[in-house]
mmCIF file of N, CA and C in Angstrom:
data_model
loop_
_atom_site.group_PDB
_atom_site.id
_atom_site.type_symbol
_atom_site.label_atom_id
_atom_site.label_comp_id
_atom_site.label_asym_id
_atom_site.label_seq_id
_atom_site.Cartn_x
_atom_site.Cartn_y
_atom_site.Cartn_z
ATOM 1 N N MET A 5 20.812 22.390 26.937
ATOM 2 C CA MET A 5 21.534 23.515 27.522
ATOM 3 C C MET A 5 21.315 24.776 26.697
ATOM 4 N N LYS A 6 21.059 25.877 27.366
ATOM 5 C CA LYS A 6 20.824 27.139 26.682
ATOM 6 C C LYS A 6 22.152 27.719 26.180
ATOM 7 N N LEU A 7 22.104 28.213 24.987
ATOM 8 C CA LEU A 7 23.291 28.790 24.364
ATOM 9 C C LEU A 7 23.448 30.245 24.789
ATOM 10 N N ASP A 8 24.661 30.632 25.189
ATOM 11 C CA ASP A 8 24.949 32.030 25.512
ATOM 12 C C ASP A 8 25.304 32.733 24.204
ATOM 13 N N VAL A 9 24.274 33.234 23.540
ATOM 14 C CA VAL A 9 24.425 33.807 22.203
ATOM 15 C C VAL A 9 25.381 34.994 22.214
ATOM 16 N N GLN A 10 25.261 35.838 23.226
ATOM 17 C CA GLN A 10 26.111 37.034 23.286
ATOM 18 C C GLN A 10 27.586 36.667 23.387
ATOM 19 N N LYS A 11 27.890 35.733 24.249
ATOM 20 C CA LYS A 11 29.285 35.308 24.425
ATOM 21 C C LYS A 11 29.802 34.646 23.144
ATOM 22 N N LEU A 12 28.951 33.855 22.502
ATOM 23 C CA LEU A 12 29.333 33.209 21.255
ATOM 24 C C LEU A 12 29.590 34.246 20.161
ATOM 25 N N LYS A 13 28.769 35.278 20.106
ATOM 26 C CA LYS A 13 28.972 36.362 19.125
ATOM 27 C C LYS A 13 30.329 37.037 19.324
ATOM 28 N N GLU A 14 30.662 37.308 20.567
ATOM 29 C CA GLU A 14 31.941 37.969 20.872
ATOM 30 C C GLU A 14 33.117 37.089 20.454
ATOM 31 N N THR A 15 33.025 35.809 20.767
ATOM 32 C CA THR A 15 34.100 34.885 20.395
ATOM 33 C C THR A 15 34.204 34.767 18.886
ATOM 34 N N LEU A 16 33.056 34.738 18.217
ATOM 35 C CA LEU A 16 33.041 34.660 16.757
ATOM 36 C C LEU A 16 33.714 35.889 16.138
ATOM 37 N N LYS A 17 33.435 37.059 16.663
ATOM 38 C CA LYS A 17 34.077 38.281 16.156
ATOM 39 C C LYS A 17 35.593 38.189 16.270
ATOM 40 N N TYR A 18 36.046 37.671 17.387
ATOM 41 C CA TYR A 18 37.484 37.511 17.606
ATOM 42 C C TYR A 18 38.066 36.514 16.606
ATOM 43 N N LEU A 19 37.374 35.400 16.417
ATOM 44 C CA LEU A 19 37.811 34.390 15.452
ATOM 45 C C LEU A 19 37.875 34.985 14.045
ATOM 46 N N GLU A 20 36.868 35.738 13.672
ATOM 47 C CA GLU A 20 36.851 36.365 12.342
ATOM 48 C C GLU A 20 38.013 37.327 12.170
ATOM 49 N N SER A 21 38.332 38.081 13.211
ATOM 50 C CA SER A 21 39.459 39.025 13.107
ATOM 51 C C SER A 21 40.773 38.268 12.928
ATOM 52 N N LYS A 22 40.923 37.156 13.633
ATOM 53 C CA LYS A 22 42.144 36.348 13.487
ATOM 54 C C LYS A 22 42.213 35.711 12.100
ATOM 55 N N GLN A 23 41.067 35.316 11.572
ATOM 56 C CA GLN A 23 41.031 34.739 10.229
ATOM 57 C C GLN A 23 41.425 35.789 9.186
ATOM 58 N N ARG A 24 40.937 37.022 9.347
ATOM 59 C CA ARG A 24 41.313 38.109 8.425
ATOM 60 C C ARG A 24 42.810 38.379 8.515
ATOM 61 N N GLU A 25 43.309 38.385 9.740
ATOM 62 C CA GLU A 25 44.742 38.592 9.980
ATOM 63 C C GLU A 25 45.563 37.509 9.271
ATOM 64 N N LEU A 26 45.104 36.282 9.367
ATOM 65 C CA LEU A 26 45.780 35.154 8.731
ATOM 66 C C LEU A 26 45.824 35.339 7.216
ATOM 67 N N LYS A 27 44.730 35.791 6.641
ATOM 68 C CA LYS A 27 44.681 36.000 5.190
ATOM 69 C C LYS A 27 45.641 37.106 4.749
ATOM 70 N N LYS A 28 45.775 38.118 5.572
ATOM 71 C CA LYS A 28 46.672 39.235 5.250
ATOM 72 C C LYS A 28 48.141 38.845 5.338
ATOM 73 N N GLN A 29 48.444 37.835 6.135
ATOM 74 C CA GLN A 29 49.835 37.428 6.367
ATOM 75 C C GLN A 29 50.516 36.884 5.113
ATOM 76 N N ASN A 30 49.708 36.394 4.170
ATOM 77 C CA ASN A 30 50.237 35.776 2.946
ATOM 78 C C ASN A 30 51.225 34.665 3.262
ATOM 79 N N GLN A 31 52.470 34.823 2.844
ATOM 80 C CA GLN A 31 53.451 33.749 3.005
ATOM 81 C C GLN A 31 54.300 33.895 4.264
ATOM 82 N N ASN A 32 54.017 34.875 5.075
ATOM 83 C CA ASN A 32 54.780 35.040 6.319
ATOM 84 C C ASN A 32 54.511 33.861 7.245
ATOM 85 N N ASP A 33 55.209 33.806 8.315
ATOM 86 C CA ASP A 33 55.026 32.704 9.261
ATOM 87 C C ASP A 33 53.642 32.807 9.905
ATOM 88 N N THR A 34 52.784 31.893 9.555
ATOM 89 C CA THR A 34 51.401 31.952 10.030
ATOM 90 C C THR A 34 51.081 30.862 11.056
ATOM 91 N N ARG A 35 52.090 30.095 11.448
ATOM 92 C CA ARG A 35 51.817 28.969 12.355
ATOM 93 C C ARG A 35 51.165 29.394 13.661
ATOM 94 N N SER A 36 51.633 30.481 14.253
ATOM 95 C CA SER A 36 51.055 30.887 15.537
ATOM 96 C C SER A 36 49.592 31.304 15.370
ATOM 97 N N LEU A 37 49.326 32.038 14.301
ATOM 98 C CA LEU A 37 47.936 32.434 14.036
ATOM 99 C C LEU A 37 47.064 31.214 13.755
ATOM 100 N N GLU A 38 47.583 30.303 12.962
ATOM 101 C CA GLU A 38 46.827 29.092 12.638
ATOM 102 C C GLU A 38 46.530 28.275 13.889
ATOM 103 N N SER A 39 47.513 28.164 14.767
ATOM 104 C CA SER A 39 47.272 27.393 15.988
ATOM 105 C C SER A 39 46.293 28.123 16.906
ATOM 106 N N MET A 40 46.346 29.445 16.932
ATOM 107 C CA MET A 40 45.400 30.205 17.738
ATOM 108 C C MET A 40 43.975 30.000 17.216
ATOM 109 N N ILE A 41 43.821 30.044 15.900
ATOM 110 C CA ILE A 41 42.509 29.843 15.285
ATOM 111 C C ILE A 41 41.998 28.432 15.575
ATOM 112 N N LYS A 42 42.877 27.473 15.459
ATOM 113 C CA LYS A 42 42.503 26.082 15.745
ATOM 114 C C LYS A 42 42.045 25.943 17.197
ATOM 115 N N TYR A 43 42.801 26.545 18.111
ATOM 116 C CA TYR A 43 42.432 26.505 19.527
ATOM 117 C C TYR A 43 41.085 27.191 19.754
ATOM 118 N N LEU A 44 40.898 28.348 19.139
ATOM 119 C CA LEU A 44 39.649 29.103 19.301
ATOM 120 C C LEU A 44 38.440 28.285 18.871
ATOM 121 N N LYS A 45 38.563 27.647 17.717
ATOM 122 C CA LYS A 45 37.447 26.843 17.204
ATOM 123 C C LYS A 45 37.147 25.684 18.154
ATOM 124 N N LYS A 46 38.188 25.026 18.613
ATOM 125 C CA LYS A 46 38.013 23.897 19.542
ATOM 126 C C LYS A 46 37.369 24.384 20.841
ATOM 127 N N ASP A 47 37.828 25.513 21.337
ATOM 128 C CA ASP A 47 37.289 26.088 22.553
ATOM 129 C C ASP A 47 35.817 26.473 22.381
ATOM 130 N N MET A 48 35.491 27.048 21.244
ATOM 131 C CA MET A 48 34.095 27.412 20.971
ATOM 132 C C MET A 48 33.213 26.169 20.944
ATOM 133 N N MET A 49 33.714 25.111 20.340
ATOM 134 C CA MET A 49 32.969 23.854 20.277
ATOM 135 C C MET A 49 32.636 23.363 21.690
ATOM 136 N N GLU A 50 33.646 23.389 22.562
ATOM 137 C CA GLU A 50 33.478 22.872 23.922
ATOM 138 C C GLU A 50 32.669 23.811 24.809
ATOM 139 N N GLN A 51 32.999 25.084 24.783
ATOM 140 C CA GLN A 51 32.345 26.059 25.661
ATOM 141 C C GLN A 51 30.848 26.192 25.367
ATOM 142 N N HIS A 52 30.487 26.105 24.099
ATOM 143 C CA HIS A 52 29.103 26.368 23.705
ATOM 144 C C HIS A 52 28.368 25.118 23.227
ATOM 145 N N ASP A 53 28.997 23.960 23.379
ATOM 146 C CA ASP A 53 28.380 22.702 22.936
ATOM 147 C C ASP A 53 27.791 22.843 21.536
ATOM 148 N N LEU A 54 28.596 23.345 20.614
ATOM 149 C CA LEU A 54 28.093 23.650 19.278
ATOM 150 C C LEU A 54 27.582 22.423 18.526
ATOM 151 N N SER A 55 28.132 21.266 18.822
ATOM 152 C CA SER A 55 27.652 20.068 18.132
ATOM 153 C C SER A 55 26.203 19.749 18.514
ATOM 154 N N ASP A 56 25.725 20.268 19.642
ATOM 155 C CA ASP A 56 24.316 20.118 20.011
ATOM 156 C C ASP A 56 23.419 20.969 19.116
ATOM 157 N N HIS A 57 24.008 22.006 18.525
ATOM 158 C CA HIS A 57 23.234 22.951 17.725
ATOM 159 C C HIS A 57 23.430 22.758 16.225
ATOM 160 N N HIS A 58 24.452 22.024 15.855
ATOM 161 C CA HIS A 58 24.742 21.777 14.435
ATOM 162 C C HIS A 58 25.438 20.429 14.337
ATOM 163 N N GLN A 59 24.752 19.465 13.746
ATOM 164 C CA GLN A 59 25.254 18.087 13.780
ATOM 165 C C GLN A 59 26.572 17.887 13.041
ATOM 166 N N LEU A 60 26.800 18.607 11.964
ATOM 167 C CA LEU A 60 27.989 18.363 11.139
ATOM 168 C C LEU A 60 29.160 19.286 11.452
ATOM 169 N N ILE A 61 29.015 20.132 12.439
ATOM 170 C CA ILE A 61 30.045 21.151 12.688
ATOM 171 C C ILE A 61 31.400 20.536 13.035
ATOM 172 N N LYS A 62 31.408 19.379 13.685
ATOM 173 C CA LYS A 62 32.688 18.737 14.023
ATOM 174 C C LYS A 62 33.452 18.316 12.776
ATOM 175 N N GLN A 63 32.739 17.817 11.779
ATOM 176 C CA GLN A 63 33.395 17.403 10.538
ATOM 177 C C GLN A 63 33.893 18.616 9.744
ATOM 178 N N GLU A 64 33.239 19.743 9.925
ATOM 179 C CA GLU A 64 33.567 20.936 9.140
ATOM 180 C C GLU A 64 34.493 21.894 9.874
ATOM 181 N N ILE A 65 34.987 21.504 11.029
ATOM 182 C CA ILE A 65 35.777 22.420 11.868
ATOM 183 C C ILE A 65 37.104 22.820 11.211
ATOM 184 N N LYS A 66 37.655 21.982 10.358
ATOM 185 C CA LYS A 66 38.954 22.295 9.745
ATOM 186 C C LYS A 66 38.891 23.495 8.818
ATOM 187 N N ASP A 67 37.749 23.664 8.146
ATOM 188 C CA ASP A 67 37.574 24.802 7.240
ATOM 189 C C ASP A 67 37.005 25.975 8.038
ATOM 190 N N THR A 68 37.862 26.933 8.343
ATOM 191 C CA THR A 68 37.471 28.035 9.226
ATOM 192 C C THR A 68 36.333 28.863 8.642
ATOM 193 N N GLU A 69 36.347 29.095 7.344
ATOM 194 C CA GLU A 69 35.274 29.888 6.718
ATOM 195 C C GLU A 69 33.918 29.201 6.908
ATOM 196 N N THR A 70 33.886 27.901 6.677
ATOM 197 C CA THR A 70 32.646 27.139 6.857
ATOM 198 C C THR A 70 32.239 27.135 8.323
ATOM 199 N N PHE A 71 33.207 26.968 9.194
ATOM 200 C CA PHE A 71 32.944 26.978 10.631
ATOM 201 C C PHE A 71 32.301 28.305 11.045
ATOM 202 N N ILE A 72 32.865 29.409 10.569
ATOM 203 C CA ILE A 72 32.339 30.741 10.891
ATOM 204 C C ILE A 72 30.897 30.867 10.411
ATOM 205 N N GLU A 73 30.629 30.420 9.183
ATOM 206 C CA GLU A 73 29.262 30.493 8.655
ATOM 207 C C GLU A 73 28.302 29.641 9.484
ATOM 208 N N ASN A 74 28.746 28.465 9.886
ATOM 209 C CA ASN A 74 27.907 27.596 10.713
ATOM 210 C C ASN A 74 27.599 28.246 12.062
ATOM 211 N N VAL A 75 28.614 28.870 12.654
ATOM 212 C CA VAL A 75 28.401 29.534 13.952
ATOM 213 C C VAL A 75 27.435 30.709 13.779
ATOM 214 N N LYS A 76 27.566 31.443 12.686
ATOM 215 C CA LYS A 76 26.626 32.543 12.424
ATOM 216 C C LYS A 76 25.196 32.021 12.329
ATOM 217 N N ASN A 77 25.024 30.892 11.664
ATOM 218 C CA ASN A 77 23.689 30.300 11.549
ATOM 219 C C ASN A 77 23.162 29.852 12.913
ATOM 220 N N ILE A 78 24.039 29.264 13.718
ATOM 221 C CA ILE A 78 23.639 28.855 15.066
ATOM 222 C C ILE A 78 23.180 30.073 15.868
ATOM 223 N N ILE A 79 23.929 31.161 15.765
ATOM 224 C CA ILE A 79 23.586 32.396 16.482
ATOM 225 C C ILE A 79 22.235 32.920 15.995
ATOM 226 N N LYS A 80 22.056 32.930 14.680
ATOM 227 C CA LYS A 80 20.807 33.443 14.102
ATOM 228 C C LYS A 80 19.610 32.623 14.585
ATOM 229 N N ILE A 81 19.730 31.313 14.510
ATOM 230 C CA ILE A 81 18.645 30.426 14.931
ATOM 231 C C ILE A 81 18.344 30.591 16.413
ATOM 232 N N ASN A 82 19.391 30.653 17.223
ATOM 233 C CA ASN A 82 19.188 30.771 18.667
ATOM 234 C C ASN A 82 18.726 32.164 19.079
ATOM 235 N N SER A 83 19.074 33.161 18.306
ATOM 236 C CA SER A 83 18.575 34.511 18.575
ATOM 237 C C SER A 83 17.080 34.562 18.276
ATOM 238 N N LEU A 84 16.677 33.926 17.191
ATOM 239 C CA LEU A 84 15.260 33.854 16.839
ATOM 240 C C LEU A 84 14.483 33.076 17.890
ATOM 241 N N ASN A 85 15.029 31.939 18.300
ATOM 242 C CA ASN A 85 14.368 31.125 19.314
ATOM 243 C C ASN A 85 14.190 31.898 20.609
ATOM 244 N N HIS A 86 15.225 32.633 20.981
ATOM 245 C CA HIS A 86 15.166 33.431 22.204
ATOM 246 C C HIS A 86 14.088 34.505 22.071
ATOM 247 N N PHE A 87 14.005 35.117 20.896
ATOM 248 C CA PHE A 87 13.032 36.174 20.638
ATOM 249 C C PHE A 87 11.611 35.613 20.667
ATOM 250 N N LEU A 88 11.438 34.407 20.153
ATOM 251 C CA LEU A 88 10.109 33.803 20.072
ATOM 252 C C LEU A 88 9.610 33.279 21.409
ATOM 253 N N LEU A 89 10.538 32.991 22.318
ATOM 254 C CA LEU A 89 10.122 32.418 23.610
ATOM 255 C C LEU A 89 9.610 33.467 24.570
#
Protein backbone atom coordinates (compact mmCIF):
# COMPACT_ATOMS: atom_id res chain seq x y z
CA MET A 1 0.00 0.00 0.00
CA LYS A 2 1.27 3.45 -0.92
CA LEU A 3 1.89 5.78 1.98
CA ASP A 4 0.18 9.19 1.94
CA VAL A 5 3.30 11.09 2.96
CA GLN A 6 1.62 14.50 2.98
CA LYS A 7 -1.19 13.40 5.28
CA LEU A 8 1.30 11.64 7.55
CA LYS A 9 3.42 14.81 7.74
CA GLU A 10 0.39 16.86 8.78
CA THR A 11 -0.58 14.36 11.47
CA LEU A 12 3.01 14.23 12.69
CA LYS A 13 3.11 18.02 13.04
CA TYR A 14 -0.03 17.88 15.13
CA LEU A 15 1.41 15.09 17.29
CA GLU A 16 4.61 17.08 17.81
CA SER A 17 2.66 20.16 18.88
CA LYS A 18 0.70 18.09 21.41
CA GLN A 19 3.94 16.57 22.70
CA ARG A 20 5.44 20.06 23.17
CA GLU A 21 2.26 21.13 24.94
CA LEU A 22 2.54 18.11 27.24
CA LYS A 23 6.12 19.01 28.14
CA LYS A 24 5.12 22.58 28.97
CA GLN A 25 2.33 21.40 31.29
CA ASN A 26 4.85 20.17 33.88
CA GLN A 27 2.90 18.88 36.87
CA ASN A 28 -0.52 20.13 35.81
CA ASP A 29 -3.20 17.66 34.89
CA THR A 30 -1.85 16.09 31.73
CA ARG A 31 -4.15 13.08 31.44
CA SER A 32 -6.26 14.51 28.63
CA LEU A 33 -3.19 15.47 26.62
CA GLU A 34 -1.58 12.10 27.26
CA SER A 35 -4.69 10.26 26.14
CA MET A 36 -4.95 12.45 23.04
CA ILE A 37 -1.32 11.69 22.17
CA LYS A 38 -1.88 7.98 22.75
CA TYR A 39 -4.95 8.06 20.50
CA LEU A 40 -3.07 10.01 17.81
CA LYS A 41 -0.22 7.52 17.72
CA LYS A 42 -2.62 4.58 17.54
CA ASP A 43 -4.59 6.29 14.79
CA MET A 44 -1.42 7.04 12.82
CA MET A 45 -0.40 3.39 13.10
CA GLU A 46 -3.75 2.23 11.70
CA GLN A 47 -4.39 4.94 9.12
CA HIS A 48 -0.94 4.72 7.54
CA ASP A 49 -0.08 1.06 8.21
CA LEU A 50 3.15 2.24 9.80
CA SER A 51 4.16 -1.24 10.89
CA ASP A 52 4.48 -2.07 7.17
CA HIS A 53 7.12 0.65 6.93
CA HIS A 54 8.94 0.11 10.23
CA GLN A 55 9.00 -3.31 11.84
CA LEU A 56 9.67 -2.23 15.43
CA ILE A 57 7.38 0.79 15.59
CA LYS A 58 4.67 -1.11 17.50
CA GLN A 59 7.09 -1.96 20.31
CA GLU A 60 8.33 1.63 20.43
CA ILE A 61 4.91 3.32 20.35
CA LYS A 62 4.88 4.06 24.10
CA ASP A 63 7.85 6.42 23.82
CA THR A 64 6.43 9.37 21.91
CA GLU A 65 9.82 10.92 21.13
CA THR A 66 11.04 7.67 19.57
CA PHE A 67 7.75 7.25 17.74
CA ILE A 68 8.06 10.76 16.27
CA GLU A 69 11.62 10.06 15.11
CA ASN A 70 10.53 6.77 13.53
CA VAL A 71 7.67 8.49 11.69
CA LYS A 72 10.08 11.17 10.44
CA ASN A 73 12.34 8.43 9.08
CA ILE A 74 9.39 6.71 7.41
CA ILE A 75 8.42 10.03 5.79
CA LYS A 76 12.00 10.66 4.65
CA ILE A 77 12.38 7.19 3.14
CA ASN A 78 9.00 7.32 1.42
CA SER A 79 9.61 10.83 0.14
CA LEU A 80 12.87 9.64 -1.40
CA ASN A 81 11.18 6.58 -2.88
CA HIS A 82 8.46 8.75 -4.37
CA PHE A 83 11.09 11.09 -5.82
CA LEU A 84 13.08 8.21 -7.31
CA LEU A 85 10.08 6.56 -8.96
